[in-house]
mmCIF file of C-alpha atoms in Angstrom:
data_model
loop_
_atom_site.group_PDB
_atom_site.id
_atom_site.type_symbol
_atom_site.label_atom_id
_atom_site.label_comp_id
_atom_site.label_asym_id
_atom_site.label_seq_id
_atom_site.Cartn_x
_atom_site.Cartn_y
_atom_site.Cartn_z
ATOM 1 C CA MET A 7 100.260 217.857 177.327
ATOM 2 C CA LYS A 8 96.792 219.454 177.373
ATOM 3 C CA PRO A 9 95.619 218.335 173.869
ATOM 4 C CA GLN A 10 96.843 214.783 174.488
ATOM 5 C CA LEU A 11 95.177 214.672 177.882
ATOM 6 C CA ALA A 12 91.909 215.994 176.528
ATOM 7 C CA GLN A 13 91.867 213.361 173.803
ATOM 8 C CA VAL A 14 92.415 210.557 176.294
ATOM 9 C CA ARG A 15 89.487 211.719 178.404
ATOM 10 C CA TRP A 16 87.147 212.135 175.433
ATOM 11 C CA TYR A 17 87.864 208.599 174.247
ATOM 12 C CA ARG A 18 87.675 206.872 177.614
ATOM 13 C CA ILE A 19 84.825 208.681 179.380
ATOM 14 C CA ILE A 20 82.392 210.081 176.821
ATOM 15 C CA PRO A 21 81.441 206.885 174.878
ATOM 16 C CA VAL A 22 80.633 205.037 178.111
ATOM 17 C CA VAL A 23 78.601 207.950 179.480
ATOM 18 C CA PHE A 24 76.740 208.340 176.184
ATOM 19 C CA VAL A 25 75.685 204.679 175.951
ATOM 20 C CA THR A 26 74.695 204.586 179.626
ATOM 21 C CA TYR A 27 72.391 207.580 179.429
ATOM 22 C CA SER A 28 70.994 206.351 176.110
ATOM 23 C CA LEU A 29 69.891 203.077 177.693
ATOM 24 C CA ALA A 30 68.499 204.851 180.745
ATOM 25 C CA TYR A 31 66.368 207.103 178.550
ATOM 26 C CA LEU A 32 64.493 204.376 176.652
ATOM 27 C CA ASP A 33 61.592 203.991 179.052
ATOM 28 C CA ARG A 34 60.640 207.681 178.875
ATOM 29 C CA ALA A 35 59.881 207.579 175.182
ATOM 30 C CA ASN A 36 58.839 204.023 174.313
ATOM 31 C CA PHE A 37 55.796 204.242 176.604
ATOM 32 C CA GLY A 38 54.229 206.712 174.167
ATOM 33 C CA PHE A 39 54.600 204.150 171.395
ATOM 34 C CA ALA A 40 53.077 201.400 173.544
ATOM 35 C CA VAL A 41 50.020 203.583 174.204
ATOM 36 C CA ALA A 42 49.639 204.292 170.491
ATOM 37 C CA GLY A 43 50.333 200.628 169.687
ATOM 38 C CA GLY A 44 47.578 198.857 171.617
ATOM 39 C CA MET A 45 48.624 198.682 175.284
ATOM 40 C CA ALA A 46 45.687 200.813 176.433
ATOM 41 C CA ASP A 47 43.192 198.484 174.717
ATOM 42 C CA ASP A 48 44.840 195.280 175.967
ATOM 43 C CA LEU A 49 44.914 196.429 179.605
ATOM 44 C CA HIS A 50 41.548 198.248 179.419
ATOM 45 C CA ILE A 51 43.120 201.582 180.327
ATOM 46 C CA ASN A 52 40.875 204.609 179.893
ATOM 47 C CA PRO A 53 42.238 207.958 178.578
ATOM 48 C CA ASN A 54 42.559 209.515 182.050
ATOM 49 C CA THR A 55 44.519 206.542 183.434
ATOM 50 C CA SER A 56 46.681 206.510 180.306
ATOM 51 C CA THR A 57 47.500 210.166 180.901
ATOM 52 C CA LEU A 58 48.402 209.437 184.536
ATOM 53 C CA LEU A 59 50.651 206.532 183.509
ATOM 54 C CA SER A 60 52.447 208.664 180.941
ATOM 55 C CA SER A 61 53.339 211.240 183.567
ATOM 56 C CA LEU A 62 53.741 209.093 186.707
ATOM 57 C CA PHE A 63 57.359 208.242 185.856
ATOM 58 C CA PHE A 64 58.314 211.879 186.391
ATOM 59 C CA LEU A 65 56.638 212.017 189.795
ATOM 60 C CA GLY A 66 58.935 209.258 191.058
ATOM 61 C CA TYR A 67 61.790 211.014 189.284
ATOM 62 C CA PHE A 68 60.984 214.259 191.126
ATOM 63 C CA PHE A 69 61.094 212.958 194.701
ATOM 64 C CA PHE A 70 64.550 211.337 194.650
ATOM 65 C CA GLN A 71 66.640 213.820 192.625
ATOM 66 C CA ILE A 72 68.266 215.725 195.483
ATOM 67 C CA PRO A 73 69.205 212.696 197.672
ATOM 68 C CA GLY A 74 70.662 210.957 194.611
ATOM 69 C CA ALA A 75 72.610 214.008 193.491
ATOM 70 C CA HIS A 76 73.962 214.587 196.998
ATOM 71 C CA TYR A 77 75.088 210.955 197.239
ATOM 72 C CA ALA A 78 76.815 211.208 193.859
ATOM 73 C CA ALA A 79 78.596 214.440 194.794
ATOM 74 C CA THR A 80 79.718 213.401 198.269
ATOM 75 C CA ARG A 81 80.268 209.666 197.845
ATOM 76 C CA THR A 82 80.129 207.877 194.482
ATOM 77 C CA ALA A 83 78.356 208.513 191.181
ATOM 78 C CA LYS A 84 79.758 205.291 189.704
ATOM 79 C CA LYS A 85 78.095 202.922 192.195
ATOM 80 C CA LEU A 86 74.817 204.827 192.150
ATOM 81 C CA ILE A 87 74.524 204.596 188.368
ATOM 82 C CA PHE A 88 75.503 200.893 188.416
ATOM 83 C CA ILE A 89 72.650 200.036 190.794
ATOM 84 C CA SER A 90 70.216 202.285 188.933
ATOM 85 C CA LEU A 91 70.943 200.561 185.611
ATOM 86 C CA ILE A 92 70.226 197.089 186.976
ATOM 87 C CA LEU A 93 66.979 198.117 188.653
ATOM 88 C CA TRP A 94 65.895 200.172 185.644
ATOM 89 C CA GLY A 95 66.475 197.304 183.200
ATOM 90 C CA ALA A 96 64.504 194.873 185.373
ATOM 91 C CA LEU A 97 61.557 197.250 185.826
ATOM 92 C CA ALA A 98 61.523 198.250 182.156
ATOM 93 C CA ALA A 99 61.374 194.588 181.093
ATOM 94 C CA ALA A 100 58.697 193.914 183.727
ATOM 95 C CA THR A 101 56.502 196.548 182.075
ATOM 96 C CA GLY A 102 56.002 194.080 179.238
ATOM 97 C CA MET A 103 54.688 191.428 181.636
ATOM 98 C CA VAL A 104 51.949 193.334 183.477
ATOM 99 C CA ASN A 105 48.303 192.341 183.211
ATOM 100 C CA ASN A 106 46.546 195.274 184.853
ATOM 101 C CA ALA A 107 46.775 199.021 185.302
ATOM 102 C CA THR A 108 47.576 198.806 189.045
ATOM 103 C CA ALA A 109 50.822 196.914 188.472
ATOM 104 C CA LEU A 110 51.693 199.322 185.682
ATOM 105 C CA ILE A 111 51.173 202.320 187.995
ATOM 106 C CA VAL A 112 53.623 200.862 190.543
ATOM 107 C CA ILE A 113 56.233 200.040 187.897
ATOM 108 C CA ARG A 114 56.035 203.449 186.231
ATOM 109 C CA PHE A 115 56.519 205.233 189.549
ATOM 110 C CA MET A 116 59.426 202.986 190.563
ATOM 111 C CA LEU A 117 61.080 203.488 187.183
ATOM 112 C CA GLY A 118 61.173 207.195 187.926
ATOM 113 C CA VAL A 119 62.635 206.551 191.377
ATOM 114 C CA VAL A 120 65.511 204.339 190.211
ATOM 115 C CA GLU A 121 66.369 206.551 187.256
ATOM 116 C CA SER A 122 66.152 209.836 189.140
ATOM 117 C CA ALA A 123 69.802 209.902 190.147
ATOM 118 C CA VAL A 124 71.285 209.081 186.738
ATOM 119 C CA MET A 125 71.176 212.537 185.148
ATOM 120 C CA PRO A 126 72.564 214.603 188.067
ATOM 121 C CA ALA A 127 75.125 211.881 188.864
ATOM 122 C CA MET A 128 76.338 211.954 185.269
ATOM 123 C CA LEU A 129 76.626 215.760 185.279
ATOM 124 C CA ILE A 130 78.591 215.637 188.520
ATOM 125 C CA LEU A 131 80.888 212.934 187.169
ATOM 126 C CA LEU A 132 81.596 214.949 184.014
ATOM 127 C CA SER A 133 82.310 218.072 186.083
ATOM 128 C CA GLN A 134 85.079 216.060 187.768
ATOM 129 C CA TRP A 135 86.672 215.198 184.427
ATOM 130 C CA PHE A 136 86.206 218.175 182.089
ATOM 131 C CA THR A 137 87.210 221.809 182.430
ATOM 132 C CA LYS A 138 85.163 224.944 181.871
ATOM 133 C CA GLU A 139 86.299 225.237 178.247
ATOM 134 C CA GLU A 140 85.139 221.667 177.546
ATOM 135 C CA ARG A 141 82.088 221.300 179.725
ATOM 136 C CA SER A 142 79.359 222.317 177.287
ATOM 137 C CA ARG A 143 80.578 219.742 174.757
ATOM 138 C CA ALA A 144 80.947 217.062 177.437
ATOM 139 C CA ASN A 145 77.435 217.714 178.747
ATOM 140 C CA THR A 146 76.091 217.694 175.206
ATOM 141 C CA PHE A 147 77.568 214.272 174.447
ATOM 142 C CA LEU A 148 75.839 213.022 177.598
ATOM 143 C CA ILE A 149 72.463 214.560 176.782
ATOM 144 C CA LEU A 150 72.775 213.470 173.140
ATOM 145 C CA GLY A 151 71.790 210.099 174.532
ATOM 146 C CA ASN A 152 68.302 211.593 174.818
ATOM 147 C CA PRO A 153 67.481 212.518 171.182
ATOM 148 C CA VAL A 154 69.686 209.801 169.665
ATOM 149 C CA THR A 155 67.849 207.187 171.728
ATOM 150 C CA VAL A 156 64.440 208.521 170.730
ATOM 151 C CA LEU A 157 65.611 208.604 167.098
ATOM 152 C CA TRP A 158 66.528 204.918 166.771
ATOM 153 C CA MET A 159 63.976 203.811 169.361
ATOM 154 C CA SER A 160 61.159 205.450 167.377
ATOM 155 C CA VAL A 161 62.002 203.377 164.316
ATOM 156 C CA LEU A 162 62.715 200.158 166.251
ATOM 157 C CA SER A 163 59.639 200.462 168.464
ATOM 158 C CA GLY A 164 57.397 200.889 165.447
ATOM 159 C CA TYR A 165 58.733 197.657 163.947
ATOM 160 C CA LEU A 166 58.688 195.735 167.241
ATOM 161 C CA ILE A 167 55.086 196.651 168.002
ATOM 162 C CA GLU A 168 54.024 195.875 164.445
ATOM 163 C CA SER A 169 55.738 192.447 164.437
ATOM 164 C CA LEU A 170 55.867 191.287 168.081
ATOM 165 C CA GLY A 171 53.533 193.557 170.038
ATOM 166 C CA TRP A 172 54.105 196.125 172.782
ATOM 167 C CA ARG A 173 54.979 193.540 175.450
ATOM 168 C CA TRP A 174 58.051 192.257 173.631
ATOM 169 C CA MET A 175 59.057 195.807 172.816
ATOM 170 C CA PHE A 176 59.454 196.546 176.548
ATOM 171 C CA ILE A 177 61.223 193.245 177.295
ATOM 172 C CA ILE A 178 63.695 193.562 174.417
ATOM 173 C CA GLN A 179 64.476 197.193 175.182
ATOM 174 C CA GLY A 180 64.831 196.641 178.954
ATOM 175 C CA ALA A 181 67.297 193.734 179.029
ATOM 176 C CA PRO A 182 70.370 195.611 177.667
ATOM 177 C CA GLY A 183 70.372 197.969 180.665
ATOM 178 C CA ILE A 184 71.167 195.085 183.037
ATOM 179 C CA VAL A 185 74.033 193.818 180.856
ATOM 180 C CA TRP A 186 75.456 197.301 180.371
ATOM 181 C CA ALA A 187 75.593 197.969 184.139
ATOM 182 C CA PHE A 188 78.523 195.562 184.462
ATOM 183 C CA ILE A 189 80.280 197.081 181.450
ATOM 184 C CA TRP A 190 79.837 200.528 183.046
ATOM 185 C CA TRP A 191 81.387 199.292 186.296
ATOM 186 C CA LYS A 192 84.416 197.900 184.469
ATOM 187 C CA LEU A 193 85.098 200.869 182.171
ATOM 188 C CA ILE A 194 84.344 204.026 184.160
ATOM 189 C CA ASP A 195 86.503 205.769 186.768
ATOM 190 C CA GLU A 196 85.069 208.111 189.383
ATOM 191 C CA ARG A 197 87.804 210.758 189.239
ATOM 192 C CA PRO A 198 91.076 211.361 187.387
ATOM 193 C CA MET A 199 93.093 210.193 190.417
ATOM 194 C CA ASP A 200 91.399 206.765 190.130
ATOM 195 C CA ALA A 201 92.297 206.253 186.449
ATOM 196 C CA LYS A 202 95.106 203.797 185.774
ATOM 197 C CA TRP A 203 95.234 204.930 182.138
ATOM 198 C CA LEU A 204 96.465 208.428 183.098
ATOM 199 C CA THR A 205 99.992 209.309 184.173
ATOM 200 C CA ARG A 206 100.514 210.916 187.559
ATOM 201 C CA GLU A 207 101.295 214.245 185.878
ATOM 202 C CA GLU A 208 98.088 214.104 183.832
ATOM 203 C CA LYS A 209 96.005 213.352 186.924
ATOM 204 C CA ILE A 210 97.477 216.284 188.832
ATOM 205 C CA ALA A 211 97.042 218.643 185.863
ATOM 206 C CA ILE A 212 93.299 217.898 185.641
ATOM 207 C CA GLU A 213 92.724 218.177 189.390
ATOM 208 C CA GLU A 214 94.621 221.480 189.639
ATOM 209 C CA LYS A 215 92.763 222.980 186.674
ATOM 210 C CA LEU A 216 89.367 222.079 188.134
ATOM 211 C CA LYS A 217 90.376 223.389 191.550
ATOM 212 C CA ALA A 218 91.515 226.694 190.036
ATOM 213 C CA GLU A 219 88.138 227.171 188.330
ATOM 214 C CA GLN A 220 86.405 227.143 191.718
ATOM 215 C CA ALA A 221 88.785 229.707 193.198
ATOM 216 C CA GLY A 222 86.578 232.657 192.227
ATOM 217 C CA ILE A 223 83.358 231.077 193.510
ATOM 218 C CA LYS A 224 82.824 231.511 197.228
ATOM 219 C CA PRO A 225 81.647 228.343 198.995
ATOM 220 C CA VAL A 226 78.391 228.618 200.898
ATOM 221 C CA LYS A 227 77.484 227.233 204.292
ATOM 222 C CA ASN A 228 74.947 224.638 203.234
ATOM 223 C CA TYR A 229 72.235 223.674 200.757
ATOM 224 C CA ALA A 230 69.632 225.815 202.490
ATOM 225 C CA GLU A 231 71.659 228.943 201.782
ATOM 226 C CA ALA A 232 72.207 227.942 198.163
ATOM 227 C CA PHE A 233 68.561 227.081 197.591
ATOM 228 C CA LYS A 234 67.440 230.522 198.813
ATOM 229 C CA SER A 235 69.448 232.236 196.066
ATOM 230 C CA THR A 236 67.288 234.121 193.575
ATOM 231 C CA LYS A 237 69.285 232.724 190.671
ATOM 232 C CA VAL A 238 68.926 229.115 191.831
ATOM 233 C CA ILE A 239 65.170 229.605 192.174
ATOM 234 C CA LEU A 240 64.956 231.133 188.685
ATOM 235 C CA LEU A 241 67.051 228.321 187.192
ATOM 236 C CA CYS A 242 64.642 225.812 188.747
ATOM 237 C CA LEU A 243 61.617 227.635 187.352
ATOM 238 C CA GLN A 244 63.216 227.966 183.908
ATOM 239 C CA TYR A 245 63.984 224.253 183.708
ATOM 240 C CA LEU A 246 60.499 223.337 184.953
ATOM 241 C CA LEU A 247 58.851 225.385 182.183
ATOM 242 C CA TRP A 248 61.264 224.108 179.538
ATOM 243 C CA SER A 249 60.534 220.513 180.582
ATOM 244 C CA VAL A 250 56.790 221.080 180.215
ATOM 245 C CA GLY A 251 57.469 221.653 176.528
ATOM 246 C CA VAL A 252 60.051 218.893 176.054
ATOM 247 C CA TYR A 253 58.147 216.004 177.585
ATOM 248 C CA GLY A 254 54.748 217.082 176.396
ATOM 249 C CA PHE A 255 56.334 216.860 172.948
ATOM 250 C CA VAL A 256 58.216 213.574 173.480
ATOM 251 C CA MET A 257 55.350 211.662 175.102
ATOM 252 C CA TRP A 258 52.597 212.749 172.713
ATOM 253 C CA LEU A 259 54.321 213.206 169.330
ATOM 254 C CA PRO A 260 53.625 209.565 168.315
ATOM 255 C CA SER A 261 49.917 210.029 169.069
ATOM 256 C CA ILE A 262 49.776 213.256 167.042
ATOM 257 C CA ILE A 263 51.368 211.582 164.039
ATOM 258 C CA LYS A 264 49.306 208.390 164.425
ATOM 259 C CA ALA A 265 46.114 210.510 164.370
ATOM 260 C CA ALA A 266 46.780 211.433 160.717
ATOM 261 C CA PRO A 267 44.688 209.493 158.160
ATOM 262 C CA ASN A 268 45.983 206.046 157.098
ATOM 263 C CA MET A 269 49.048 206.216 159.371
ATOM 264 C CA SER A 270 50.623 202.859 160.345
ATOM 265 C CA MET A 271 52.830 202.295 163.412
ATOM 266 C CA VAL A 272 55.925 201.745 161.231
ATOM 267 C CA THR A 273 55.386 205.038 159.397
ATOM 268 C CA THR A 274 54.641 206.748 162.719
ATOM 269 C CA GLY A 275 57.974 205.482 164.051
ATOM 270 C CA TRP A 276 59.940 206.800 161.079
ATOM 271 C CA LEU A 277 58.259 210.208 161.126
ATOM 272 C CA ALA A 278 58.619 210.544 164.904
ATOM 273 C CA SER A 279 62.374 209.980 164.615
ATOM 274 C CA VAL A 280 63.083 212.905 162.267
ATOM 275 C CA PRO A 281 62.943 215.755 164.853
ATOM 276 C CA TYR A 282 65.708 214.032 166.798
ATOM 277 C CA VAL A 283 68.051 214.069 163.807
ATOM 278 C CA PHE A 284 67.836 217.854 163.884
ATOM 279 C CA ALA A 285 68.169 217.781 167.681
ATOM 280 C CA VAL A 286 71.506 215.955 167.429
ATOM 281 C CA ILE A 287 72.839 218.400 164.841
ATOM 282 C CA GLY A 288 71.680 221.399 166.843
ATOM 283 C CA MET A 289 73.116 220.133 170.122
ATOM 284 C CA LEU A 290 76.539 219.447 168.627
ATOM 285 C CA ALA A 291 76.709 222.835 166.909
ATOM 286 C CA ALA A 292 75.464 224.824 169.914
ATOM 287 C CA SER A 293 77.855 223.148 172.350
ATOM 288 C CA TYR A 294 80.837 223.657 170.036
ATOM 289 C CA PHE A 295 80.221 227.361 169.494
ATOM 290 C CA SER A 296 79.190 227.903 173.125
ATOM 291 C CA ASP A 297 82.543 226.529 174.326
ATOM 292 C CA LYS A 298 84.418 228.387 171.600
ATOM 293 C CA THR A 299 82.880 231.786 172.415
ATOM 294 C CA GLY A 300 82.321 231.266 176.146
ATOM 295 C CA ASN A 301 78.733 232.457 175.642
ATOM 296 C CA ARG A 302 76.030 230.247 177.149
ATOM 297 C CA LYS A 303 73.082 232.619 177.075
ATOM 298 C CA VAL A 304 72.783 233.164 173.327
ATOM 299 C CA PHE A 305 72.734 229.412 172.694
ATOM 300 C CA VAL A 306 69.748 228.828 174.978
ATOM 301 C CA TRP A 307 66.953 231.401 174.788
ATOM 302 C CA PRO A 308 66.600 231.832 170.968
ATOM 303 C CA PHE A 309 66.010 228.108 170.507
ATOM 304 C CA LEU A 310 63.364 227.966 173.230
ATOM 305 C CA LEU A 311 61.545 230.826 171.515
ATOM 306 C CA ILE A 312 61.747 229.112 168.108
ATOM 307 C CA ALA A 313 60.302 225.929 169.637
ATOM 308 C CA ALA A 314 57.421 227.889 171.202
ATOM 309 C CA VAL A 315 56.487 229.560 167.909
ATOM 310 C CA CYS A 316 56.670 226.309 165.926
ATOM 311 C CA LEU A 317 54.607 224.300 168.427
ATOM 312 C CA TYR A 318 51.899 226.945 168.481
ATOM 313 C CA ALA A 319 51.798 227.248 164.693
ATOM 314 C CA ALA A 320 51.863 223.487 164.049
ATOM 315 C CA VAL A 321 48.752 222.513 165.958
ATOM 316 C CA TRP A 322 46.686 225.463 164.781
ATOM 317 C CA ILE A 323 47.493 224.630 161.161
ATOM 318 C CA GLY A 324 45.865 221.261 161.848
ATOM 319 C CA THR A 325 45.634 217.912 160.105
ATOM 320 C CA ASP A 326 44.267 219.438 156.915
ATOM 321 C CA HIS A 327 47.836 220.565 156.202
ATOM 322 C CA PHE A 328 49.594 217.622 157.819
ATOM 323 C CA TRP A 329 52.996 217.940 156.143
ATOM 324 C CA LEU A 330 53.352 221.643 156.892
ATOM 325 C CA ALA A 331 52.365 221.046 160.516
ATOM 326 C CA TYR A 332 54.753 218.094 160.673
ATOM 327 C CA ALA A 333 57.638 220.242 159.331
ATOM 328 C CA LEU A 334 57.014 222.750 162.119
ATOM 329 C CA LEU A 335 57.037 219.953 164.684
ATOM 330 C CA VAL A 336 60.386 218.769 163.315
ATOM 331 C CA VAL A 337 61.871 222.252 163.797
ATOM 332 C CA ALA A 338 60.326 222.501 167.269
ATOM 333 C CA GLY A 339 61.795 219.156 168.325
ATOM 334 C CA GLY A 340 65.275 220.141 167.178
ATOM 335 C CA ALA A 341 65.069 223.522 168.893
ATOM 336 C CA LEU A 342 63.850 222.025 172.183
ATOM 337 C CA TYR A 343 67.003 219.933 172.577
ATOM 338 C CA THR A 344 69.673 222.236 171.134
ATOM 339 C CA PRO A 345 70.318 224.325 174.311
ATOM 340 C CA TYR A 346 70.930 221.496 176.822
ATOM 341 C CA GLY A 347 74.740 221.496 176.719
ATOM 342 C CA PRO A 348 75.206 225.280 177.157
ATOM 343 C CA PHE A 349 72.490 225.394 179.846
ATOM 344 C CA PHE A 350 74.073 222.798 182.129
ATOM 345 C CA ALA A 351 77.545 224.200 181.459
ATOM 346 C CA ALA A 352 76.312 227.589 182.691
ATOM 347 C CA ILE A 353 74.997 226.023 185.909
ATOM 348 C CA ALA A 354 78.342 224.339 186.658
ATOM 349 C CA GLU A 355 80.175 227.625 186.125
ATOM 350 C CA ILE A 356 78.167 229.715 188.583
ATOM 351 C CA LEU A 357 77.594 227.236 191.407
ATOM 352 C CA PRO A 358 80.037 226.651 194.287
ATOM 353 C CA LYS A 359 81.394 223.105 194.231
ATOM 354 C CA ASN A 360 80.352 222.338 197.811
ATOM 355 C CA VAL A 361 76.654 222.626 196.881
ATOM 356 C CA ILE A 362 76.707 221.686 193.206
ATOM 357 C CA GLY A 363 75.347 218.180 193.799
ATOM 358 C CA GLY A 364 72.249 219.282 195.668
ATOM 359 C CA ALA A 365 71.692 222.339 193.487
ATOM 360 C CA ILE A 366 71.821 220.330 190.250
ATOM 361 C CA GLY A 367 69.531 217.796 191.896
ATOM 362 C CA LEU A 368 67.087 220.546 192.847
ATOM 363 C CA ILE A 369 67.095 222.051 189.345
ATOM 364 C CA ASN A 370 66.706 218.650 187.726
ATOM 365 C CA SER A 371 63.942 217.657 190.163
ATOM 366 C CA LEU A 372 61.973 220.760 189.231
ATOM 367 C CA GLY A 373 62.559 219.775 185.612
ATOM 368 C CA ALA A 374 61.060 216.386 186.462
ATOM 369 C CA LEU A 375 58.065 218.137 187.995
ATOM 370 C CA GLY A 376 57.712 220.104 184.764
ATOM 371 C CA SER A 377 57.992 216.849 182.828
ATOM 372 C CA PHE A 378 55.205 215.369 184.959
ATOM 373 C CA ALA A 379 53.052 218.454 184.429
ATOM 374 C CA GLY A 380 53.807 218.551 180.700
ATOM 375 C CA SER A 381 53.044 214.917 179.980
ATOM 376 C CA TYR A 382 49.980 214.876 182.276
ATOM 377 C CA LEU A 383 48.416 218.187 181.232
ATOM 378 C CA VAL A 384 49.013 217.562 177.531
ATOM 379 C CA GLY A 385 47.320 214.171 177.810
ATOM 380 C CA TYR A 386 44.478 215.569 179.924
ATOM 381 C CA LEU A 387 43.777 218.449 177.532
ATOM 382 C CA ASN A 388 43.968 216.099 174.553
ATOM 383 C CA SER A 389 41.330 213.791 176.031
ATOM 384 C CA GLU A 390 39.068 216.620 177.227
ATOM 385 C CA THR A 391 39.117 218.660 173.997
ATOM 386 C CA GLY A 392 39.490 215.873 171.463
ATOM 387 C CA ASN A 393 42.404 217.641 169.723
ATOM 388 C CA PHE A 394 45.933 218.895 170.386
ATOM 389 C CA ASN A 395 45.340 222.652 170.101
ATOM 390 C CA ALA A 396 44.949 223.550 173.772
ATOM 391 C CA SER A 397 47.751 221.284 174.985
ATOM 392 C CA TYR A 398 50.324 222.537 172.501
ATOM 393 C CA THR A 399 49.324 226.140 173.200
ATOM 394 C CA LEU A 400 50.098 225.440 176.860
ATOM 395 C CA MET A 401 53.529 224.096 175.887
ATOM 396 C CA ALA A 402 54.223 227.161 173.744
ATOM 397 C CA VAL A 403 53.346 229.538 176.585
ATOM 398 C CA ALA A 404 55.576 227.604 179.005
ATOM 399 C CA LEU A 405 58.499 227.873 176.563
ATOM 400 C CA VAL A 406 57.994 231.622 176.099
ATOM 401 C CA LEU A 407 58.178 232.070 179.881
ATOM 402 C CA ALA A 408 61.319 229.878 179.992
ATOM 403 C CA THR A 409 62.828 232.118 177.300
ATOM 404 C CA VAL A 410 62.249 235.258 179.368
ATOM 405 C CA ILE A 411 63.747 233.709 182.521
ATOM 406 C CA THR A 412 66.796 232.521 180.569
ATOM 407 C CA MET A 413 67.479 236.055 179.362
ATOM 408 C CA VAL A 414 67.371 237.269 182.959
ATOM 409 C CA VAL A 415 69.232 234.561 184.872
ATOM 410 C CA ILE A 416 72.078 233.300 182.665
ATOM 411 C CA PRO A 417 74.916 235.843 182.717
ATOM 412 C CA ALA A 418 76.726 237.249 179.707
ATOM 413 C CA PRO A 419 80.250 235.835 179.079
ATOM 414 C CA LYS A 420 82.109 238.619 180.921
ATOM 415 C CA ALA A 421 79.658 238.872 183.770
ATOM 416 C CA VAL A 422 79.708 235.383 185.297
ATOM 417 C CA GLN A 423 79.234 235.791 189.044
ATOM 418 C CA PRO A 424 78.704 233.321 191.835
ATOM 419 C CA VAL A 425 75.090 232.278 192.167
ATOM 420 C CA VAL A 426 74.863 232.770 195.908
ATOM 421 C CA GLU A 427 75.096 236.269 197.293
ATOM 422 C CA GLU A 428 76.367 236.858 200.771
ATOM 423 C CA VAL A 429 73.668 236.895 203.393
#
């Protein structure tokens, strides 16, 4: 029964989740291409304002993580994501219609607000469908929407900007989110007990398995108690530092490549997509072996360290050795994404279910704050120094610190303990 049941869930849940998160991720990455493709000149945006706009999305994302995650955990992830998709698609398309920086500031902030609940809501939904032995792979297929989207978007955005301009790029890439919201509503089920395509026995088997996994994790009184846990605090700090590296890389990679001599937007798009090919391969491999061995830790910290070393080396090699520096950036990009599945699987395995929504929201909100800091500080240092050396050194240092915290906070396979100690 178990293999058949698992196959049914993989086929019915994962493709819908993957496409949904892919569409919701577009606006984080295509803005970098718009900046490199003429938007700043057309709207008379100076470098400091451009830096603020690149990072403002994550500020809106930061403030509404915990309320959204709590709503998804206690009420409905399905409805929350449905509404978010419609609002996101409309705001993303509206980005292509703005005529001044003020309107763009409002839209970028609101994009972060409406998308803030998608990631934690998705993780909560998957935790209600997939068991401990499957969770790293399930989370990875969700988060694969991130690098896969940047991969094809990098190529498509380069062509769209070259042929139609940055405005039509935003409009064309925003509209599908609205259409997909209604497909999401039709295809997804909140919990196994809601699924008409499962037998009664299959529904009960999933629910009982998930309930049994929580038996060894003592519930806590409330979110305040959970948030005071040393491990929760360290997980938040780890994800913040990791996100400094990820989104500094994602938002500014097109500009780094475009700065090379005789580099067109189409070529920039193709070259910017390559790191995400390696990211997809790394994520699939890490999640498979993490689930197979039950080890989360060893599939997180080594990759963060590799990314730190490659980022530092790439920018100090400089444009005089462009292809060597580019190869290091490709490795760094792949390594940055590889650990996502094991990392979020580890969180779900050491958090009590009654606080998992808020705790994931808190961790993800601190990641959003790191994303804001990464994209803003990288842009600020780039404009102040006139090169990428200082900004990418900052990202490397942040990733080294994230590596150290990972080694401390994520338990070894035989030592998984509840996050919250008795107080």
